[in-house]
Amino acid sequence: MRKINLNLSVVIFSFIALAISGQSCFQKKPDALTRDAIDESALPDSMLRDRHTAENSLDFEGKYTGILPCTDCEGIRTEIILNDNKTYHKSEVYLGKSDTLTSEEGKWVIHGSIVRLRNQLNATQLYFAGENYIQQLDSTGKKITGEMAEHYILQKATGL
């Protein structure tokens, strides 16, 4: 009888081991989105340093120029200079209304792809940073849409 109990134990143990190992064969494989959700704390520092963001992959410091839309003039000739030391200078001329050049200075920061300008009076303006351009955003940080959307883009000056 003892031999039967021993054989029965081996059979039960073998069945349980087979069931556990077989279960992993039938688990659903993660889809592409699940595989991309990586626990960054487990990654080596060398992999984290190679992450590309607007701040580390775009050369966005420099001078941006263009004519922004205006409700009561022909347009606003705008120049924004983003300096390496995180300061900016912005100058504007309201075309067809006045030849007066207005300017302001302040500090800028970037969060992801959003550049935030903050002047001396603590007023802020938001821009999307792209390759060789910045695009003015609305006050909530969303891109301006519609037929005028492309007129809110300032191009980076090259060759300076």
XYZ file of C-alpha atoms in Angstrom:
160
model
C 0.000 0.000 0.000
C 2.884 2.314 0.742
C 4.203 1.816 -2.807
C 0.798 2.806 -4.248
C 0.700 6.009 -2.136
C 4.212 6.894 -3.284
C 3.312 6.353 -6.950
C 0.093 8.330 -6.514
C 2.061 11.209 -4.958
C 4.482 11.225 -7.900
C 1.576 11.261 -10.369
C -0.182 14.116 -8.527
C 3.051 16.137 -8.238
C 3.813 15.576 -11.941
C 0.290 16.644 -12.913
C 0.516 19.848 -10.847
C 3.978 20.694 -12.265
C 2.719 20.109 -15.818
C -0.361 22.239 -15.220
C 1.690 25.153 -13.868
C 4.263 25.075 -16.661
C 1.582 24.575 -19.313
C -0.354 27.627 -18.111
C 2.458 29.943 -19.154
C 2.214 28.622 -22.718
C -1.391 29.764 -22.967
C -0.962 33.239 -21.520
C -1.803 36.043 -23.918
C 1.292 37.675 -25.335
C 1.473 41.419 -24.665
C 0.539 43.643 -27.566
C 2.819 46.426 -28.794
C 1.335 49.029 -26.439
C 1.803 46.800 -23.405
C 5.388 45.987 -24.371
C 6.162 49.710 -24.629
C 5.031 50.302 -21.040
C 8.443 49.713 -19.469
C 9.271 50.189 -15.830
C 11.978 52.851 -16.241
C 13.339 52.207 -12.758
C 14.624 48.875 -14.048
C 16.502 50.435 -16.980
C 20.216 51.204 -16.795
C 21.183 54.892 -16.676
C 22.816 54.644 -20.108
C 19.442 53.852 -21.704
C 17.661 56.676 -19.883
C 20.257 59.219 -21.022
C 19.428 58.452 -24.663
C 15.751 59.478 -24.347
C 14.725 62.068 -26.923
C 12.561 64.999 -25.870
C 12.149 68.437 -27.419
C 14.557 69.762 -24.815
C 17.369 67.358 -25.594
C 16.814 66.596 -29.271
C 15.840 69.966 -30.785
C 18.216 72.867 -31.155
C 15.510 75.385 -30.362
C 17.563 78.226 -28.876
C 17.798 81.038 -31.424
C 15.741 83.685 -33.235
C 12.200 83.034 -34.501
C 10.359 85.454 -36.781
C 7.016 85.730 -38.489
C 3.794 87.680 -38.775
C 1.114 86.604 -36.331
C -2.602 87.306 -36.925
C -4.128 90.493 -35.533
C -7.832 91.313 -35.122
C -7.473 95.063 -35.670
C -4.365 95.395 -37.855
C -2.649 93.766 -40.845
C -0.587 91.457 -38.637
C 1.949 91.481 -35.838
C 5.557 91.247 -37.014
C 7.063 89.183 -34.207
C 10.609 88.239 -33.276
C 11.411 85.994 -30.330
C 14.974 85.220 -29.317
C 15.412 82.237 -26.979
C 18.814 82.554 -25.317
C 20.953 79.696 -23.998
C 20.729 81.121 -20.464
C 16.937 80.545 -20.398
C 16.073 84.217 -21.010
C 14.178 85.567 -23.996
C 13.605 88.833 -25.815
C 10.393 89.417 -27.765
C 9.707 92.377 -30.046
C 6.514 93.188 -31.977
C 5.301 95.753 -34.504
C 1.565 96.079 -35.239
C 1.529 96.428 -39.032
C -0.755 99.061 -40.519
C -1.510 100.450 -37.091
C 1.713 101.788 -35.646
C 5.413 101.788 -36.407
C 6.151 101.555 -32.692
C 8.305 98.617 -31.687
C 7.183 97.025 -28.418
C 9.433 94.612 -26.600
C 9.577 92.493 -23.514
C 12.043 90.245 -21.782
C 11.743 87.385 -19.395
C 12.590 83.763 -18.760
C 11.598 80.633 -20.613
C 11.279 76.970 -19.670
C 10.394 73.923 -21.686
C 8.118 71.084 -20.558
C 8.073 68.259 -23.073
C 7.455 70.122 -26.343
C 5.905 73.232 -24.788
C 7.953 76.408 -24.373
C 6.592 78.761 -21.711
C 7.635 82.408 -21.827
C 7.173 84.388 -18.607
C 7.778 88.147 -18.751
C 8.648 90.601 -15.982
C 4.941 91.053 -15.142
C 4.484 87.259 -14.757
C 2.340 87.036 -17.906
C 2.918 83.776 -19.769
C 2.731 82.715 -23.390
C 2.876 79.139 -24.656
C 4.495 77.817 -27.822
C 4.890 74.346 -29.286
C 8.549 73.641 -30.155
C 9.035 71.878 -33.480
C 11.985 71.366 -35.789
C 13.063 74.932 -36.729
C 9.811 76.598 -35.654
C 7.686 77.486 -32.674
C 3.897 77.649 -32.880
C 1.877 79.924 -30.632
C -0.671 78.011 -28.545
C -3.903 79.174 -26.959
C -4.041 80.063 -23.265
C -4.802 76.452 -22.303
C -1.778 75.076 -24.163
C -3.678 73.682 -27.165
C -2.764 74.218 -30.788
C -4.845 76.818 -32.562
C -6.891 75.121 -35.277
C -8.862 76.227 -38.295
C -7.916 78.080 -41.443
C -5.674 80.514 -39.539
C -3.665 77.808 -37.719
C -0.616 78.020 -39.995
C -0.363 81.774 -39.347
C 0.603 81.181 -35.706
C 3.989 79.706 -36.636
C 7.284 81.554 -36.200
C 10.171 80.182 -38.267
C 13.685 79.864 -36.905
C 16.179 82.197 -38.564
C 19.044 80.245 -40.113
C 22.612 81.179 -40.832
C 23.060 83.460 -37.821
